[in-house]
Coordinates of C-alpha atoms and ligand atoms in Angstrom, one line a residue:
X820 CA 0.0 0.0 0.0
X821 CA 2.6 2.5 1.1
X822 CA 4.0 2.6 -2.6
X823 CA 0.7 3.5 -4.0
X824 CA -0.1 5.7 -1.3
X825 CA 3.3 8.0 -2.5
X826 CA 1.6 7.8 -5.7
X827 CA -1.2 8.9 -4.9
X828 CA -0.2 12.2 -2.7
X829 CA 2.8 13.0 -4.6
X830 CA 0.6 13.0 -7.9
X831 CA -2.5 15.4 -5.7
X832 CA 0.6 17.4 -4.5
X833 CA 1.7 18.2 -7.9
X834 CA -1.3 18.7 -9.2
X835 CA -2.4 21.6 -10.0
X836 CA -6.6 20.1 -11.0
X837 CA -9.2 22.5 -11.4
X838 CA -8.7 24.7 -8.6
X839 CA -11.3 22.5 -6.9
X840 CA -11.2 22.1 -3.0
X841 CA -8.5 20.3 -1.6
X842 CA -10.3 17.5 0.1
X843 CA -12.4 17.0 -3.2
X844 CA -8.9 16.5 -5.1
X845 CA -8.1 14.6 -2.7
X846 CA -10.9 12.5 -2.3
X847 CA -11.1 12.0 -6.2
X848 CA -7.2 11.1 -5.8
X849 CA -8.1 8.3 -3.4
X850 CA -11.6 7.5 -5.5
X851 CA -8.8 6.8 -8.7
X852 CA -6.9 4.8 -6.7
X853 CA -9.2 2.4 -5.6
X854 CA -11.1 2.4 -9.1
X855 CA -7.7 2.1 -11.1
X856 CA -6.9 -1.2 -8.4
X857 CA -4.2 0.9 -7.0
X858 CA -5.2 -0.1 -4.1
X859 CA -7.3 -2.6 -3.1
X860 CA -10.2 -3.6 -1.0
X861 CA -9.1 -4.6 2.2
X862 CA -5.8 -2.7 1.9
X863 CA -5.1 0.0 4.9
X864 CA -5.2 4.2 4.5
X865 CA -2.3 5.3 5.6
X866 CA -2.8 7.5 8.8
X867 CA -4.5 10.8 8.7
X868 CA -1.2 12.6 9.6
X869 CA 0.9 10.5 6.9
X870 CA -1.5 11.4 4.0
X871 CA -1.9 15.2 5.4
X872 CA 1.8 15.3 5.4
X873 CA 2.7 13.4 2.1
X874 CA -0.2 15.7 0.2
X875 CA 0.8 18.9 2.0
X876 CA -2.9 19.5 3.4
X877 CA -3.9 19.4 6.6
X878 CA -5.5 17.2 8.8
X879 CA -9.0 18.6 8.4
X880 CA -8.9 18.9 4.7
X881 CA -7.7 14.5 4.7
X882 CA -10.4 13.9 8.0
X883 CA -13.1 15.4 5.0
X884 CA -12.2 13.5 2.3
X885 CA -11.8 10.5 4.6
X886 CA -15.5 10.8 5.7
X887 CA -17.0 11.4 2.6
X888 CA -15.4 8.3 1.3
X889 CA -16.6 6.6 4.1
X890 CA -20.3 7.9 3.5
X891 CA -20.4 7.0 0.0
X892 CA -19.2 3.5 0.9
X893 CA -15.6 3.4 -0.8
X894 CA -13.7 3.6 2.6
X895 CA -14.4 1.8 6.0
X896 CA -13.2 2.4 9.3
X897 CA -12.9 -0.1 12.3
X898 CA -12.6 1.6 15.6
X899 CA -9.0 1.1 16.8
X900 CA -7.6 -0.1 13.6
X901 CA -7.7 2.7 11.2
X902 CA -9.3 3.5 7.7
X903 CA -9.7 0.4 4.8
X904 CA -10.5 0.4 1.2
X905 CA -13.9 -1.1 1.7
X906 CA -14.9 -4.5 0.5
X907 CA -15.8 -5.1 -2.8
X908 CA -19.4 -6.6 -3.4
X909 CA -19.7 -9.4 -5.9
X910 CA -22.7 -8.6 -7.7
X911 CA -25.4 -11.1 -8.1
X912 CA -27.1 -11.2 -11.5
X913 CA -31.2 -12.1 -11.2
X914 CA -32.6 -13.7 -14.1
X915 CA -36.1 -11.9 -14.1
X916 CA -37.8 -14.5 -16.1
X917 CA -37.9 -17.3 -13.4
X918 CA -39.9 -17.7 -10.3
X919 CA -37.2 -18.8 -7.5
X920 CA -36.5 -18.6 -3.9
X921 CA -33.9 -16.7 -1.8
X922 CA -32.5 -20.2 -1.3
X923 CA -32.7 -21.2 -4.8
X924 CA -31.1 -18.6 -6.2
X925 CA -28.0 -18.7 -3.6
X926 CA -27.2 -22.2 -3.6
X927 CA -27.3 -22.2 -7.4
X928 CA -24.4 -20.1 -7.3
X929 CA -22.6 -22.2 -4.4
X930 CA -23.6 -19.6 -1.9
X931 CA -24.3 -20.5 1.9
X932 CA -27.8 -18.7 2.8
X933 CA -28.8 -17.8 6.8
X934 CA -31.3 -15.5 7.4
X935 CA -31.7 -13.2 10.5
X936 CA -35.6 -13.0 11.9
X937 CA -37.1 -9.6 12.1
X938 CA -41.0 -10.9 12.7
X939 CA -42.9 -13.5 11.9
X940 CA -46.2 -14.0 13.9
X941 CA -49.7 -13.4 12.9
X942 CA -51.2 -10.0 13.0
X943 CA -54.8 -8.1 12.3
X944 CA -54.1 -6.8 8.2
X945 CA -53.3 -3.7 7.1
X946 CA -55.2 -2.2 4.3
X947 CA -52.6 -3.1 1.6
X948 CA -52.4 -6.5 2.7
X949 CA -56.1 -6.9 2.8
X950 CA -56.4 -5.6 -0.5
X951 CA -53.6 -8.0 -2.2
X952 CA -54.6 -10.9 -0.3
X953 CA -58.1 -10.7 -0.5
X954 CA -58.6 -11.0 3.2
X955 CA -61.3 -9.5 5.4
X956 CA -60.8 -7.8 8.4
X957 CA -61.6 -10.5 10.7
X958 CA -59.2 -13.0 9.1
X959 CA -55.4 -12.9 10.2
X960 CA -52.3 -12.2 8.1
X961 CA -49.0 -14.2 8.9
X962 CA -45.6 -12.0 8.4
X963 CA -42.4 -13.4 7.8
X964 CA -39.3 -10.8 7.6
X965 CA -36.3 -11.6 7.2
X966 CA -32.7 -10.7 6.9
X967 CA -31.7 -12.8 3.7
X968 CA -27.6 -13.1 4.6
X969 CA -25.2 -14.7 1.9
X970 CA -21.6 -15.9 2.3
X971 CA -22.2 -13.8 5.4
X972 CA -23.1 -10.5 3.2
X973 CA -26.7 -9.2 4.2
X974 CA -28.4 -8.8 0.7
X975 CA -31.9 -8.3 1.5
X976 CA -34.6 -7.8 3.8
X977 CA -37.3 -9.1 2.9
X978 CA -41.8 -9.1 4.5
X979 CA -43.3 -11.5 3.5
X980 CA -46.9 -11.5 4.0
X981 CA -49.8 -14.4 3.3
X982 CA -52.7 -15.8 4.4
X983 CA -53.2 -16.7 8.0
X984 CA -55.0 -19.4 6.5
X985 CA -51.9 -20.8 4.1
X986 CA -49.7 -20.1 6.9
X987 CA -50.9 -20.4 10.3
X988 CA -47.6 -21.1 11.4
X989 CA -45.0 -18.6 10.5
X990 CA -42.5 -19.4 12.9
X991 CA -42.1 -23.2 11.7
X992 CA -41.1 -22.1 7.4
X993 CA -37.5 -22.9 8.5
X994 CA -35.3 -21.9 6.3
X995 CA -37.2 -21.3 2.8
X996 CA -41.1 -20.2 2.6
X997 CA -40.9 -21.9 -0.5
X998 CA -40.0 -24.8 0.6
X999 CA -43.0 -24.7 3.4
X1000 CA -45.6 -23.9 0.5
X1001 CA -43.9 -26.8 -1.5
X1002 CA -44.8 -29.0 1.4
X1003 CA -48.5 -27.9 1.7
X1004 CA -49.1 -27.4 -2.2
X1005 CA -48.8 -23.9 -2.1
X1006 CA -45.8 -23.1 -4.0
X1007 CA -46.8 -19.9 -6.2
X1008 CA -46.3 -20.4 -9.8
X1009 CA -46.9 -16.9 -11.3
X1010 CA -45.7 -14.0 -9.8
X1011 CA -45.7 -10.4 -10.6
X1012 CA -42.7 -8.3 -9.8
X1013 CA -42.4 -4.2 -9.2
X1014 CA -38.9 -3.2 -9.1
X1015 CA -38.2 0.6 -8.2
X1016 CA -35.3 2.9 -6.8
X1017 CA -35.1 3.7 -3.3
X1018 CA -32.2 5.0 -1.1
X1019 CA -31.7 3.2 1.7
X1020 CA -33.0 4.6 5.7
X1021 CA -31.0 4.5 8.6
X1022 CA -32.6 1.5 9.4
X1023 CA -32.4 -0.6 6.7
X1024 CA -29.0 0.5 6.0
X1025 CA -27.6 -0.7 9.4
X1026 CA -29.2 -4.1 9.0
X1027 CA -27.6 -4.4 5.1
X1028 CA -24.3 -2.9 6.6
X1029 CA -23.7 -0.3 4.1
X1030 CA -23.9 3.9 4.6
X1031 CA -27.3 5.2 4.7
X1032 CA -28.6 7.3 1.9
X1033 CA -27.2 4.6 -0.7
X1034 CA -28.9 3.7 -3.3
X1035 CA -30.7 -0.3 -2.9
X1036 CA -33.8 -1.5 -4.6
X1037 CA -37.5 -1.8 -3.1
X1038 CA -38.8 -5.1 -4.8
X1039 CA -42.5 -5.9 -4.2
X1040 CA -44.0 -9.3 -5.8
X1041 CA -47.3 -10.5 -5.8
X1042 CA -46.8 -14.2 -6.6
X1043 CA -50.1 -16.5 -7.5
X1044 CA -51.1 -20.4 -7.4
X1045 CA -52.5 -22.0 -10.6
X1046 CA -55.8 -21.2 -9.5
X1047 CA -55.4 -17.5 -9.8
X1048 CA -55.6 -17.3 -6.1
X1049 CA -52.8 -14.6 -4.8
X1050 CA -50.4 -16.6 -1.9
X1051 CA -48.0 -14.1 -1.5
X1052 CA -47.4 -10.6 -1.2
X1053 CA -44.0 -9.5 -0.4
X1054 CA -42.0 -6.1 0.0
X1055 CA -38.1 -5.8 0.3
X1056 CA -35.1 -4.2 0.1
X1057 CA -32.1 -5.4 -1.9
X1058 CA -28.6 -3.6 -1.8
X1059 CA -28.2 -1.2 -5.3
X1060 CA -24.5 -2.4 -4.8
X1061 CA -24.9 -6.2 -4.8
X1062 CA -28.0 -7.3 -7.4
X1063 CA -28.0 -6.8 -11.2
X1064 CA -31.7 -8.0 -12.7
X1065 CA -31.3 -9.3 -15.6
X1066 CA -34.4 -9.4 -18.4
X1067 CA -33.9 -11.2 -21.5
X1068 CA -36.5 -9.2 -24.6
X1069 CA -37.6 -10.7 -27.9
X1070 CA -38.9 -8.9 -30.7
X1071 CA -42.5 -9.8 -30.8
X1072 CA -43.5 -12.5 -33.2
X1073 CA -46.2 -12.0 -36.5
X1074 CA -49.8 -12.1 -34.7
X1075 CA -48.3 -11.3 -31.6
X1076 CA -49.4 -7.8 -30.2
X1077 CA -46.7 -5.4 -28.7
X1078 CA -47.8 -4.2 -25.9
X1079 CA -45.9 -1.5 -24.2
Ligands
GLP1786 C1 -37.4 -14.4 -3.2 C2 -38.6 -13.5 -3.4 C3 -39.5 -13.5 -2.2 C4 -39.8 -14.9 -1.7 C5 -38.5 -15.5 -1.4 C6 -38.6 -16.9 -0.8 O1 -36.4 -13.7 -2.5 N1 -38.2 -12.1 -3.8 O2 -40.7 -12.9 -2.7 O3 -40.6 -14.8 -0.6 O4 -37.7 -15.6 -2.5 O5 -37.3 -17.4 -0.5 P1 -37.1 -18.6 0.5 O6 -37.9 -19.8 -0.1 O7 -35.6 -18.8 0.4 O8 -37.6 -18.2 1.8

């Protein structure tokens, strides 16, 4: 690190840039660094007096640039042990065109799935839920939420919500609600899938480990049986760093009606 570190500062000392800030040259210098691979995730910052003395700034200007680094998720510090080039997410790619579980999805690609608990329990519906599953207000809604973990990354959360009546157990799914519906016939086999933008709250953000504020994506599917009959209606939050959905298009064929 120490080599690319000189790099770095001597080439921000030098430089003359745009006559931007200091810490924003410097915080660009560092951004280069890490995007060129000169250094590396997991690789230590030097301390704040090194790089404020190697750059020729001072220690407010590099304690600036630090933390905005930090905020937007290219830096990470550990109390006690200093300032990291933050690890780099391998990005899942989601086939949008096939109706699979968390689990599914995770062990296809060799990846070891846990899931932390949030709720799960039976409650009186809220409006939405009544609405989507068709439920009255006497009937009982069962919500499972989870924190979906991979390879020890957290890459989701995810509230699910179904009948009381499909599921009037929600603490005994174990480790896939799939695989529970599987076992009492209730395995959707349609789903519909809304996928939107959404920055990530303070909440959320500490549970998925990343800065709050970043960007993640609020997923909502409304999956069906065979008979029509809506099972499941569920609402999450994936990280915008770690999932690329992936949609495969056709031109439409002769008789066939584009729709937009
Ligand atoms: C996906 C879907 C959810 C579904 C879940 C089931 O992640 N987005 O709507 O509830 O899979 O996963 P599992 O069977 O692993 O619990």
């Amino acid at each position: 690190m120490s080599e690319a570190a000189d790099q770095i500062f001597a080439t921000l000392k030098q430089s003359s840039q745009s006559g931007a800030p200091l810490y924003l040259q410097l915080r660009k210098s560092i951004e280069d660094a890490v995007n060129r691979g000169l250094i590396g995730p997991g690789d230590a910052l030097p301390s704040e007096r090194d790089i404020a003395s190697k750059a020729d700034i001072s220690r407010v200007t590099v304690r600036k640039a630090v933390q905005d680094l930090v905020k937007g998720g290219i830096l990470v510090q550990r109390h006690g042990s200093g300032t990291f080039v933050a690890p780099r997410m391998e990005r899942v790619e989601q086939s949008l065109s096939r109706l699979t579980s968390f689990t599914e999805d995770m062990a296809r690609r060799g990846m070891v799935v846990r899931s932390a608990w949030l709720d799960r329990g039976l409650y009186a519906p809220s409006p939405d839920e009544m609405m989507v599953l068709g439920l009255s207000s006497n009937e009982l809604v069962a919500r499972v939420a989870r924190l979906r973990i991979a390879n020890d990354t957290p890459l989701a959360i995810e509230r699910a919500a179904l009948s009381a009546s499909v599921l009037p157990d929600p603490a005994g799914i174990g480790s896939s609600l799939y695989a529970a519906l599987e076992m009492t016939g209730n395995r959707p086999v349609r789903a519909v899938q809304r996928i939107s933008a959404a920055n990530l709250g303070d909440d959320d953000a500490r549970l998925l480990e990343v800065p709050p504020g970043i960007a993640g994506l609020h997923i909502e599917r409304i999956s069906y049986l065979a008979s029509g009959k809506v099972i499941e209606f569920t609402r999450s939050i994936y990280r915008g760093d770690a999932y690329d959905f992936v949609a495969e298009l056709r031109l439409s064929g002769p008789g066939e009606e584009s729709r937009p």
